[in-house]
PDB file of C-alpha atoms and ligand atoms in Angstrom:
ATOM      1  CA  MET A 214      -2.704   5.176 -18.170  1.00 92.00           C
ATOM      2  CA  THR A 215      -1.696   2.167 -16.080  1.00 98.00           C
ATOM      3  CA  ILE A 216      -0.602   1.680 -12.477  1.00 98.00           C
ATOM      4  CA  TYR A 217       2.166  -0.933 -12.312  1.00 98.00           C
ATOM      5  CA  ASN A 218       2.451  -2.264  -8.763  1.00 98.00           C
ATOM      6  CA  LEU A 219       5.465  -4.316  -7.642  1.00 98.00           C
ATOM      7  CA  GLY A 220       3.948  -5.826  -4.540  1.00 98.00           C
ATOM      8  CA  SER A 221       3.613  -8.650  -2.071  1.00 98.00           C
ATOM      9  CA  ILE A 222       0.790 -11.181  -2.138  1.00 98.00           C
ATOM     10  CA  ASN A 223       0.007 -12.836   1.208  1.00 98.00           C
ATOM     11  CA  ALA A 224      -2.486 -15.260   2.629  1.00 98.00           C
ATOM     12  CA  ASP A 225      -3.758 -13.416   5.693  1.00 98.00           C
ATOM     13  CA  TYR A 226      -4.735 -15.555   8.698  1.00 98.00           C
ATOM     14  CA  PHE A 227      -6.768 -13.388  11.066  1.00 97.00           C
ATOM     15  CA  TYR A 228      -7.265 -14.077  14.770  1.00 97.00           C
ATOM     16  CA  ARG A 229      -9.653 -11.924  16.788  1.00 96.00           C
ATOM     17  CA  LEU A 230      -8.399 -11.582  20.370  1.00 97.00           C
ATOM     18  CA  PRO A 231      -9.477  -9.726  23.521  1.00 96.00           C
ATOM     19  CA  HIS A 232      -6.002  -8.146  23.598  1.00 97.00           C
ATOM     20  CA  LEU A 233      -2.701  -8.601  21.756  1.00 97.00           C
ATOM     21  CA  PRO A 234      -0.662 -11.461  23.289  1.00 95.00           C
ATOM     22  CA  ALA A 235       2.062 -10.601  25.817  1.00 95.00           C
ATOM     23  CA  PRO A 236       5.403 -12.520  25.794  1.00 95.00           C
ATOM     24  CA  GLY A 237       4.830 -16.063  27.047  1.00 97.00           C
ATOM     25  CA  GLU A 238       1.024 -15.721  27.016  1.00 96.00           C
ATOM     26  CA  THR A 239      -1.300 -18.271  25.372  1.00 96.00           C
ATOM     27  CA  LEU A 240      -4.591 -16.782  24.228  1.00 96.00           C
ATOM     28  CA  ALA A 241      -7.740 -18.306  22.712  1.00 97.00           C
ATOM     29  CA  ALA A 242      -9.025 -16.409  19.672  1.00 97.00           C
ATOM     30  CA  THR A 243     -12.706 -15.516  19.565  1.00 96.00           C
ATOM     31  CA  GLY A 244     -12.790 -15.711  15.770  1.00 96.00           C
ATOM     32  CA  HIS A 245     -10.608 -16.516  12.768  1.00 97.00           C
ATOM     33  CA  ALA A 246     -10.657 -16.042   9.007  1.00 97.00           C
ATOM     34  CA  ARG A 247      -8.425 -16.382   5.954  1.00 97.00           C
ATOM     35  CA  GLY A 248      -8.292 -13.894   3.101  1.00 98.00           C
ATOM     36  CA  LEU A 249      -6.182 -12.266   0.418  1.00 98.00           C
ATOM     37  CA  GLY A 250      -3.669  -9.746   1.752  1.00 98.00           C
ATOM     38  CA  GLY A 251      -0.137  -8.460   1.488  1.00 98.00           C
ATOM     39  CA  LYS A 252       0.513  -4.741   1.304  1.00 98.00           C
ATOM     40  CA  GLY A 253       1.077  -5.012  -2.435  1.00 98.00           C
ATOM     41  CA  ALA A 254      -2.054  -7.012  -3.258  1.00 98.00           C
ATOM     42  CA  ASN A 255      -4.140  -4.792  -0.980  1.00 98.00           C
ATOM     43  CA  GLN A 256      -2.880  -1.671  -2.788  1.00 98.00           C
ATOM     44  CA  SER A 257      -3.547  -3.221  -6.206  1.00 99.00           C
ATOM     45  CA  VAL A 258      -7.082  -4.184  -5.173  1.00 99.00           C
ATOM     46  CA  ALA A 259      -7.669  -0.693  -3.720  1.00 98.00           C
ATOM     47  CA  ALA A 260      -6.493   1.028  -6.915  1.00 99.00           C
ATOM     48  CA  ALA A 261      -8.581  -1.318  -9.079  1.00 98.00           C
ATOM     49  CA  ARG A 262     -11.689  -0.786  -6.900  1.00 98.00           C
ATOM     50  CA  ALA A 263     -11.067   2.964  -7.259  1.00 98.00           C
ATOM     51  CA  GLY A 264     -11.419   2.463 -11.012  1.00 98.00           C
ATOM     52  CA  ALA A 265      -7.781   2.408 -12.172  1.00 98.00           C
ATOM     53  CA  GLU A 266      -6.188   0.018 -14.647  1.00 98.00           C
ATOM     54  CA  VAL A 267      -3.740  -1.946 -12.478  1.00 98.00           C
ATOM     55  CA  ARG A 268      -1.031  -4.443 -13.412  1.00 98.00           C
ATOM     56  CA  HIS A 269       0.449  -6.295 -10.483  1.00 98.00           C
ATOM     57  CA  ILE A 270       4.071  -7.516 -10.582  1.00 98.00           C
ATOM     58  CA  GLY A 271       4.810 -10.225  -8.023  1.00 98.00           C
ATOM     59  CA  ALA A 272       4.892 -13.916  -7.237  1.00 98.00           C
ATOM     60  CA  VAL A 273       3.124 -16.637  -5.311  1.00 98.00           C
ATOM     61  CA  GLY A 274       4.120 -20.216  -4.485  1.00 98.00           C
ATOM     62  CA  VAL A 275       2.323 -23.259  -5.854  1.00 96.00           C
ATOM     63  CA  ASP A 276      -0.211 -22.848  -3.034  1.00 97.00           C
ATOM     64  CA  GLY A 277      -1.151 -19.349  -4.208  1.00 98.00           C
ATOM     65  CA  ALA A 278      -3.499 -19.829  -7.166  1.00 98.00           C
ATOM     66  CA  TRP A 279      -6.559 -18.824  -5.068  1.00 98.00           C
ATOM     67  CA  MET A 280      -4.957 -15.470  -4.268  1.00 98.00           C
ATOM     68  CA  VAL A 281      -4.238 -14.686  -7.901  1.00 98.00           C
ATOM     69  CA  ALA A 282      -7.830 -15.652  -8.745  1.00 98.00           C
ATOM     70  CA  GLN A 283      -9.116 -13.202  -6.117  1.00 98.00           C
ATOM     71  CA  MET A 284      -6.920 -10.403  -7.434  1.00 98.00           C
ATOM     72  CA  ARG A 285      -8.195 -11.042 -10.956  1.00 98.00           C
ATOM     73  CA  ALA A 286     -11.775 -11.037  -9.673  1.00 98.00           C
ATOM     74  CA  ALA A 287     -11.092  -7.601  -8.171  1.00 98.00           C
ATOM     75  CA  GLY A 288     -10.050  -6.344 -11.605  1.00 98.00           C
ATOM     76  CA  VAL A 289      -6.246  -6.541 -11.252  1.00 98.00           C
ATOM     77  CA  ASP A 290      -4.232  -7.682 -14.296  1.00 98.00           C
ATOM     78  CA  CYS A 291      -2.038 -10.549 -13.033  1.00 98.00           C
ATOM     79  CA  THR A 292      -0.192 -11.335 -16.284  1.00 98.00           C
ATOM     80  CA  HIS A 293       3.067 -10.550 -14.465  1.00 98.00           C
ATOM     81  CA  VAL A 294       2.422 -12.560 -11.325  1.00 98.00           C
ATOM     82  CA  ASP A 295       4.751 -15.576 -11.433  1.00 97.00           C
ATOM     83  CA  THR A 296       4.440 -18.886  -9.649  1.00 97.00           C
ATOM     84  CA  VAL A 297       7.750 -19.852  -7.995  1.00 96.00           C
ATOM     85  CA  GLU A 298       9.004 -22.759  -5.883  1.00 95.00           C
ATOM     86  CA  GLY A 299       8.234 -22.751  -2.167  1.00 95.00           C
ATOM     87  CA  ALA A 300       5.506 -21.233  -0.068  1.00 97.00           C
ATOM     88  CA  SER A 301       3.503 -18.114  -0.853  1.00 98.00           C
ATOM     89  CA  GLY A 302       3.884 -15.183   1.487  1.00 98.00           C
ATOM     90  CA  HIS A 303       1.580 -15.362   4.469  1.00 98.00           C
ATOM     91  CA  ALA A 304       0.706 -13.327   7.522  1.00 98.00           C
ATOM     92  CA  ILE A 305      -0.562 -14.076  11.023  1.00 98.00           C
ATOM     93  CA  ILE A 306      -2.691 -11.090  11.995  1.00 97.00           C
ATOM     94  CA  CYS A 307      -3.866 -10.633  15.580  1.00 97.00           C
ATOM     95  CA  VAL A 308      -6.613  -8.022  15.994  1.00 94.00           C
ATOM     96  CA  ASP A 309      -7.643  -6.806  19.448  1.00 95.00           C
ATOM     97  CA  ALA A 310     -11.003  -5.545  20.700  1.00 94.00           C
ATOM     98  CA  ALA A 311     -10.093  -1.968  19.770  1.00 92.00           C
ATOM     99  CA  GLY A 312      -9.289  -2.952  16.164  1.00 89.00           C
ATOM    100  CA  GLU A 313      -5.506  -2.572  16.542  1.00 89.00           C
ATOM    101  CA  ASN A 314      -3.270  -5.292  15.154  1.00 93.00           C
ATOM    102  CA  ALA A 315       0.066  -7.083  15.442  1.00 95.00           C
ATOM    103  CA  ILE A 316       1.296  -8.837  12.295  1.00 95.00           C
ATOM    104  CA  VAL A 317       3.921 -11.504  11.634  1.00 97.00           C
ATOM    105  CA  ILE A 318       4.753 -12.089   7.976  1.00 97.00           C
ATOM    106  CA  TYR A 319       6.587 -14.908   6.254  1.00 98.00           C
ATOM    107  CA  PRO A 320       7.793 -13.327   2.973  1.00 98.00           C
ATOM    108  CA  GLY A 321       8.061 -16.605   0.985  1.00 98.00           C
ATOM    109  CA  ALA A 322       7.596 -16.045  -2.758  1.00 98.00           C
ATOM    110  CA  ASN A 323       7.495 -12.247  -2.331  1.00 98.00           C
ATOM    111  CA  ARG A 324      11.256 -12.181  -1.757  1.00 97.00           C
ATOM    112  CA  GLU A 325      12.006 -14.664  -4.577  1.00 96.00           C
ATOM    113  CA  LEU A 326      10.939 -12.591  -7.578  1.00 97.00           C
ATOM    114  CA  PRO A 327      12.697 -13.520 -10.832  1.00 94.00           C
ATOM    115  CA  ALA A 328      14.586 -10.423 -12.112  1.00 92.00           C
ATOM    116  CA  ALA A 329      13.251 -10.960 -15.661  1.00 94.00           C
ATOM    117  CA  LEU A 330       9.756 -10.205 -14.337  1.00 95.00           C
ATOM    118  CA  LEU A 331      10.531  -6.474 -14.191  1.00 95.00           C
ATOM    119  CA  SER A 332      11.761  -5.987 -17.738  1.00 92.00           C
ATOM    120  CA  GLU A 333       8.911  -8.120 -19.103  1.00 95.00           C
ATOM    121  CA  ALA A 334       6.275  -6.255 -17.096  1.00 96.00           C
ATOM    122  CA  LEU A 335       7.568  -2.762 -17.841  1.00 96.00           C
ATOM    123  CA  ILE A 336       8.379  -3.247 -21.530  1.00 95.00           C
ATOM    124  CA  ALA A 337       5.451  -1.119 -22.702  1.00 92.00           C
ATOM    125  CA  ALA A 338       5.357   1.314 -19.751  1.00 95.00           C
ATOM    126  CA  GLY A 339       5.933   4.994 -20.387  1.00 94.00           C
ATOM    127  CA  GLU A 340       5.607   8.557 -19.148  1.00 96.00           C
ATOM    128  CA  GLU A 341       1.827   8.488 -18.747  1.00 97.00           C
ATOM    129  CA  ASP A 342       2.050   5.524 -16.350  1.00 98.00           C
ATOM    130  CA  TRP A 343       2.520   5.128 -12.590  1.00 98.00           C
ATOM    131  CA  PHE A 344       4.742   2.802 -10.598  1.00 98.00           C
ATOM    132  CA  LEU A 345       3.883   1.812  -7.049  1.00 98.00           C
ATOM    133  CA  LEU A 346       5.928  -0.284  -4.632  1.00 98.00           C
ATOM    134  CA  GLN A 347       6.186  -1.133  -0.922  1.00 98.00           C
ATOM    135  CA  ASN A 348       8.738  -2.860   1.311  1.00 97.00           C
ATOM    136  CA  GLU A 349       7.609  -6.503   1.180  1.00 98.00           C
ATOM    137  CA  THR A 350       9.266  -7.753  -2.033  1.00 98.00           C
ATOM    138  CA  SER A 351      12.711  -8.235  -3.506  1.00 98.00           C
ATOM    139  CA  LEU A 352      13.909  -6.064  -6.455  1.00 98.00           C
ATOM    140  CA  GLN A 353      12.670  -2.751  -4.981  1.00 98.00           C
ATOM    141  CA  ALA A 354      15.618  -0.511  -5.912  1.00 98.00           C
ATOM    142  CA  GLU A 355      16.093  -2.154  -9.326  1.00 97.00           C
ATOM    143  CA  ALA A 356      12.420  -1.703 -10.123  1.00 97.00           C
ATOM    144  CA  ALA A 357      12.261   1.901  -8.949  1.00 98.00           C
ATOM    145  CA  GLN A 358      15.309   2.753 -11.049  1.00 97.00           C
ATOM    146  CA  ILE A 359      13.912   1.131 -14.217  1.00 97.00           C
ATOM    147  CA  ALA A 360      10.546   2.832 -13.688  1.00 98.00           C
ATOM    148  CA  GLN A 361      12.158   6.243 -13.155  1.00 98.00           C
ATOM    149  CA  GLU A 362      14.389   5.822 -16.221  1.00 97.00           C
ATOM    150  CA  GLN A 363      11.300   5.020 -18.304  1.00 97.00           C
ATOM    151  CA  GLY A 364       9.655   8.226 -17.065  1.00 98.00           C
ATOM    152  CA  LEU A 365       6.951   6.741 -14.799  1.00 98.00           C
ATOM    153  CA  PHE A 366       5.741   8.601 -11.696  1.00 98.00           C
ATOM    154  CA  VAL A 367       7.235   6.418  -8.938  1.00 98.00           C
ATOM    155  CA  VAL A 368       5.383   6.124  -5.608  1.00 98.00           C
ATOM    156  CA  TYR A 369       6.838   4.316  -2.567  1.00 98.00           C
ATOM    157  CA  SER A 370       4.493   3.339   0.214  1.00 97.00           C
ATOM    158  CA  ALA A 371       7.154   2.851   2.908  1.00 96.00           C
ATOM    159  CA  ALA A 372       5.552  -0.086   4.706  1.00 94.00           C
ATOM    160  CA  PRO A 373       6.686  -2.003   6.625  1.00 95.00           C
ATOM    161  CA  PHE A 374       9.001   0.905   7.402  1.00 95.00           C
ATOM    162  CA  ASP A 375      12.748   0.410   7.217  1.00 95.00           C
ATOM    163  CA  ALA A 376      14.918   3.494   6.830  1.00 95.00           C
ATOM    164  CA  GLY A 377      17.569   1.566   4.855  1.00 96.00           C
ATOM    165  CA  ALA A 378      14.979   0.287   2.387  1.00 97.00           C
ATOM    166  CA  VAL A 379      13.615   3.815   1.881  1.00 97.00           C
ATOM    167  CA  MET A 380      17.117   5.204   1.314  1.00 97.00           C
ATOM    168  CA  ALA A 381      17.776   2.550  -1.347  1.00 97.00           C
ATOM    169  CA  VAL A 382      14.826   3.735  -3.461  1.00 98.00           C
ATOM    170  CA  LEU A 383      14.790   7.438  -2.541  1.00 97.00           C
ATOM    171  CA  PRO A 384      16.814   8.646  -5.573  1.00 97.00           C
ATOM    172  CA  TYR A 385      14.159   7.232  -7.918  1.00 98.00           C
ATOM    173  CA  LEU A 386      10.970   8.429  -6.217  1.00 98.00           C
ATOM    174  CA  SER A 387       8.429  11.031  -7.279  1.00 98.00           C
ATOM    175  CA  LEU A 388       6.264  10.558  -4.167  1.00 98.00           C
ATOM    176  CA  LEU A 389       7.012   9.003  -0.768  1.00 98.00           C
ATOM    177  CA  ILE A 390       4.187   7.943   1.599  1.00 98.00           C
ATOM    178  CA  VAL A 391       5.156   7.623   5.285  1.00 97.00           C
ATOM    179  CA  ASN A 392       3.550   8.162   8.668  1.00 94.00           C
ATOM    180  CA  GLU A 393       4.656  10.882  11.078  1.00 94.00           C
ATOM    181  CA  VAL A 394       6.976   8.697  13.175  1.00 92.00           C
ATOM    182  CA  GLU A 395       8.552   7.158  10.080  1.00 94.00           C
ATOM    183  CA  ALA A 396       9.149  10.593   8.560  1.00 95.00           C
ATOM    184  CA  MET A 397      10.988  11.621  11.731  1.00 95.00           C
ATOM    185  CA  GLN A 398      13.044   8.395  11.766  1.00 95.00           C
ATOM    186  CA  LEU A 399      14.010   8.797   8.117  1.00 96.00           C
ATOM    187  CA  CYS A 400      15.014  12.435   8.554  1.00 97.00           C
ATOM    188  CA  SER A 401      17.061  11.608  11.632  1.00 96.00           C
ATOM    189  CA  GLU A 402      18.887   8.778   9.736  1.00 95.00           C
ATOM    190  CA  LEU A 403      19.659  11.180   6.915  1.00 95.00           C
ATOM    191  CA  GLY A 404      20.467  14.087   9.267  1.00 96.00           C
ATOM    192  CA  ILE A 405      18.104  16.449   7.404  1.00 96.00           C
ATOM    193  CA  THR A 406      14.662  17.987   7.878  1.00 96.00           C
ATOM    194  CA  LEU A 407      11.594  16.860   5.939  1.00 96.00           C
ATOM    195  CA  ALA A 408      11.815  19.976   3.752  1.00 95.00           C
ATOM    196  CA  ASP A 409      15.256  18.803   2.574  1.00 96.00           C
ATOM    197  CA  LEU A 410      14.267  15.249   1.622  1.00 96.00           C
ATOM    198  CA  PRO A 411      15.486  14.602  -1.940  1.00 96.00           C
ATOM    199  CA  VAL A 412      12.044  13.696  -3.346  1.00 97.00           C
ATOM    200  CA  PRO A 413       9.540  16.038  -5.035  1.00 97.00           C
ATOM    201  CA  HIS A 414       6.455  15.006  -3.025  1.00 98.00           C
ATOM    202  CA  VAL A 415       5.949  13.496   0.446  1.00 98.00           C
ATOM    203  CA  VAL A 416       2.604  12.445   1.912  1.00 98.00           C
ATOM    204  CA  VAL A 417       2.693  12.074   5.697  1.00 98.00           C
ATOM    205  CA  THR A 418      -0.233  10.193   7.232  1.00 96.00           C
ATOM    206  CA  LEU A 419      -1.205  11.426  10.696  1.00 94.00           C
ATOM    207  CA  GLY A 420      -3.656   8.732  11.904  1.00 88.00           C
ATOM    208  CA  ALA A 421      -6.722  10.333  13.497  1.00 86.00           C
ATOM    209  CA  GLN A 422      -5.367  13.759  12.456  1.00 91.00           C
ATOM    210  CA  GLY A 423      -5.600  12.976   8.713  1.00 94.00           C
ATOM    211  CA  ALA A 424      -2.753  13.474   6.264  1.00 97.00           C
ATOM    212  CA  VAL A 425      -0.604  16.198   4.741  1.00 97.00           C
ATOM    213  CA  TRP A 426       0.895  16.382   1.252  1.00 98.00           C
ATOM    214  CA  HIS A 427       4.187  18.298   1.071  1.00 98.00           C
ATOM    215  CA  GLU A 428       5.136  19.642  -2.344  1.00 96.00           C
ATOM    216  CA  LEU A 429       8.767  20.101  -1.430  1.00 96.00           C
ATOM    217  CA  GLN A 430       9.965  21.952  -4.520  1.00 89.00           C
ATOM    218  CA  ALA A 431       7.088  24.448  -4.477  1.00 91.00           C
ATOM    219  CA  GLY A 432       7.149  24.640  -0.648  1.00 93.00           C
ATOM    220  CA  GLU A 433       3.361  24.058  -0.527  1.00 95.00           C
ATOM    221  CA  GLU A 434       1.222  21.885   1.759  1.00 96.00           C
ATOM    222  CA  HIS A 435      -2.212  20.297   1.324  1.00 96.00           C
ATOM    223  CA  ARG A 436      -3.909  19.052   4.481  1.00 96.00           C
ATOM    224  CA  ILE A 437      -6.921  16.795   4.998  1.00 96.00           C
ATOM    225  CA  ALA A 438      -8.621  15.877   8.289  1.00 94.00           C
ATOM    226  CA  ALA A 439      -9.465  12.230   8.993  1.00 94.00           C
ATOM    227  CA  TYR A 440     -13.105  11.094   8.782  1.00 96.00           C
ATOM    228  CA  PRO A 441     -14.196   9.894  12.244  1.00 95.00           C
ATOM    229  CA  VAL A 442     -15.636   6.358  12.027  1.00 96.00           C
ATOM    230  CA  PRO A 443     -16.273   3.448  14.414  1.00 96.00           C
ATOM    231  CA  VAL A 444     -13.110   1.305  14.387  1.00 94.00           C
ATOM    232  CA  VAL A 445     -13.529  -2.419  13.715  1.00 95.00           C
ATOM    233  CA  ASP A 446     -10.134  -3.331  12.205  1.00 94.00           C
ATOM    234  CA  THR A 447      -7.332  -0.977  11.144  1.00 94.00           C
ATOM    235  CA  THR A 448      -5.480  -3.687   9.174  1.00 96.00           C
ATOM    236  CA  GLY A 449      -4.956  -2.627   5.547  1.00 96.00           C
ATOM    237  CA  ALA A 450      -6.169   0.952   6.095  1.00 96.00           C
ATOM    238  CA  GLY A 451      -2.780   2.328   5.018  1.00 96.00           C
ATOM    239  CA  ASP A 452      -2.829   0.110   1.923  1.00 97.00           C
ATOM    240  CA  THR A 453      -6.323   1.281   1.037  1.00 98.00           C
ATOM    241  CA  PHE A 454      -5.136   4.871   1.424  1.00 98.00           C
ATOM    242  CA  ALA A 455      -2.085   4.333  -0.830  1.00 98.00           C
ATOM    243  CA  GLY A 456      -3.977   2.449  -3.560  1.00 98.00           C
ATOM    244  CA  TYR A 457      -6.815   4.978  -3.686  1.00 98.00           C
ATOM    245  CA  LEU A 458      -4.363   7.894  -3.571  1.00 98.00           C
ATOM    246  CA  VAL A 459      -2.438   6.720  -6.626  1.00 98.00           C
ATOM    247  CA  ALA A 460      -5.645   5.814  -8.467  1.00 98.00           C
ATOM    248  CA  GLY A 461      -7.013   9.300  -7.751  1.00 98.00           C
ATOM    249  CA  LEU A 462      -3.854  10.928  -9.071  1.00 98.00           C
ATOM    250  CA  ALA A 463      -3.851   8.670 -12.130  1.00 98.00           C
ATOM    251  CA  GLU A 464      -7.396   9.780 -12.996  1.00 97.00           C
ATOM    252  CA  GLY A 465      -6.240  13.401 -12.816  1.00 97.00           C
ATOM    253  CA  LEU A 466      -7.357  14.540  -9.361  1.00 98.00           C
ATOM    254  CA  PRO A 467      -5.235  17.299  -7.776  1.00 97.00           C
ATOM    255  CA  PRO A 468      -3.351  16.430  -4.545  1.00 96.00           C
ATOM    256  CA  LEU A 469      -6.146  17.564  -2.220  1.00 97.00           C
ATOM    257  CA  GLY A 470      -8.814  15.679  -4.202  1.00 97.00           C
ATOM    258  CA  ALA A 471      -6.727  12.493  -4.217  1.00 98.00           C
ATOM    259  CA  LEU A 472      -6.060  12.846  -0.463  1.00 98.00           C
ATOM    260  CA  ARG A 473      -9.794  13.269   0.184  1.00 97.00           C
ATOM    261  CA  LEU A 474     -10.650  10.155  -1.856  1.00 98.00           C
ATOM    262  CA  ALA A 475      -7.898   8.100  -0.173  1.00 98.00           C
ATOM    263  CA  SER A 476      -8.851   9.275   3.291  1.00 97.00           C
ATOM    264  CA  ALA A 477     -12.519   8.385   2.760  1.00 98.00           C
ATOM    265  CA  ALA A 478     -11.642   4.934   1.374  1.00 98.00           C
ATOM    266  CA  SER A 479      -9.368   4.121   4.318  1.00 97.00           C
ATOM    267  CA  ALA A 480     -11.993   5.373   6.789  1.00 97.00           C
ATOM    268  CA  LEU A 481     -14.520   2.951   5.279  1.00 98.00           C
ATOM    269  CA  LYS A 482     -11.987   0.102   5.405  1.00 97.00           C
ATOM    270  CA  VAL A 483     -11.474   0.659   9.147  1.00 96.00           C
ATOM    271  CA  THR A 484     -15.190  -0.015   9.736  1.00 97.00           C
ATOM    272  CA  ARG A 485     -14.816  -3.557   8.316  1.00 97.00           C
ATOM    273  CA  ALA A 486     -12.864  -6.645   9.318  1.00 95.00           C
ATOM    274  CA  GLY A 487     -10.277  -8.057   6.908  1.00 97.00           C
ATOM    275  CA  THR A 488      -7.855  -6.791   4.297  1.00 98.00           C
ATOM    276  CA  ALA A 489      -8.354  -7.042   0.498  1.00 98.00           C
ATOM    277  CA  ASP A 490     -11.947  -8.301   0.856  1.00 97.00           C
ATOM    278  CA  ALA A 491     -12.811  -5.321   3.076  1.00 98.00           C
ATOM    279  CA  ILE A 492     -11.545  -2.584   0.736  1.00 98.00           C
ATOM    280  CA  PRO A 493     -14.533  -0.511  -0.390  1.00 98.00           C
ATOM    281  CA  ALA A 494     -15.641  -0.076  -3.999  1.00 98.00           C
ATOM    282  CA  ARG A 495     -15.491   3.378  -5.590  1.00 98.00           C
ATOM    283  CA  ALA A 496     -19.280   3.792  -5.511  1.00 98.00           C
ATOM    284  CA  GLU A 497     -19.265   3.270  -1.732  1.00 98.00           C
ATOM    285  CA  VAL A 498     -16.467   5.819  -1.296  1.00 98.00           C
ATOM    286  CA  ASP A 499     -18.229   8.392  -3.488  1.00 98.00           C
ATOM    287  CA  HIS A 500     -21.462   7.829  -1.531  1.00 98.00           C
ATOM    288  CA  PHE A 501     -19.589   8.262   1.789  1.00 98.00           C
ATOM    289  CA  LEU A 502     -18.022  11.506   0.528  1.00 97.00           C
ATOM    290  CA  ARG A 503     -21.420  12.864  -0.559  1.00 97.00           C
ATOM    291  CA  GLU A 504     -22.768  12.096   2.925  1.00 95.00           C
ATOM    292  CA  GLN A 505     -19.865  14.010   4.496  1.00 92.00           C
ATOM    293  CA  GLY A 506     -20.859  17.053   2.425  1.00 77.00           C
TER     294      GLY A 506
HETATM  295  O1  RIB B 772      -1.042  -3.838   5.675  1.00 96.75           O
HETATM  296  C1  RIB B 772      -1.707  -5.050   5.953  1.00 96.75           C
HETATM  297  C2  RIB B 772      -0.972  -6.192   5.338  1.00 96.75           C
HETATM  298  O2  RIB B 772       0.286  -6.330   5.956  1.00 96.75           O
HETATM  299  C3  RIB B 772      -1.640  -7.523   5.520  1.00 96.75           C
HETATM  300  O3  RIB B 772      -2.519  -7.820   4.469  1.00 96.75           O
HETATM  301  C4  RIB B 772      -0.479  -8.502   5.677  1.00 96.75           C
HETATM  302  O4  RIB B 772      -0.429  -9.476   4.708  1.00 96.75           O
HETATM  303  C5  RIB B 772       0.776  -7.637   5.709  1.00 96.75           C
HETATM  304  O5  RIB B 772       1.430  -7.602   4.498  1.00 96.75           O
END
């Protein structure tokens, strides 16, 4: 059972600031760091740290070898990560004193994926496998369609949110992950309620209120409260949640069990600065859950 993840790979440049910059303002950072990031790479690392077998599908530029090395070190199979011309994706991440962020990304190689990558990567994939994608790469709709046709369980983590991008993949999805505001925006674009979304499962994240899994065909809901933790940096918390959620499902956990695992992992992430480097290992998440009782 393998999780195939079509996802971005970014160099994250972090700047710690007293507050997020206003238009026209020049601010001195109180700290800076560089690390592996990108919503795709973060989700691959999260799923691998959760214990899943993960194959990442993506690309970096010639400057990106260090990022691929870090993904491999985290246990992610990078056989289908290409090196293309031009710059790797990168992100400028400003984090304020409350741990909130503002992010600028340059997509670079993430939007230059060679189409042949998909067919090569998915050649051996089948019904027991999982396909995960986000909105930071090219080839999203093509990939989701191929994955669905091959019988994989297709999960879309709709970040960064764009209603048009979600609509392009919606016919191929098994599970959609959105936050509350995004769910409302999507439903208003489509002129329908959440219950009428044409996808079997929707997970809506509710920030400090936790998350809810809607089984739309069965008309059932599974709800989990958030774990209260001291906030250091919220960057990558959603990616940690998505990666751990899919890994939990892939190991056979029921929806509520997978939500609980994902929620605990993202709570731990929020207590640490950084993105991929700050994603907790499974043993830490299990320990945290035991402490919660
Ligand atoms: O979700 C956090 C991620 O968003 C960062 O790692 C950054 O690279 C952007 O993709």
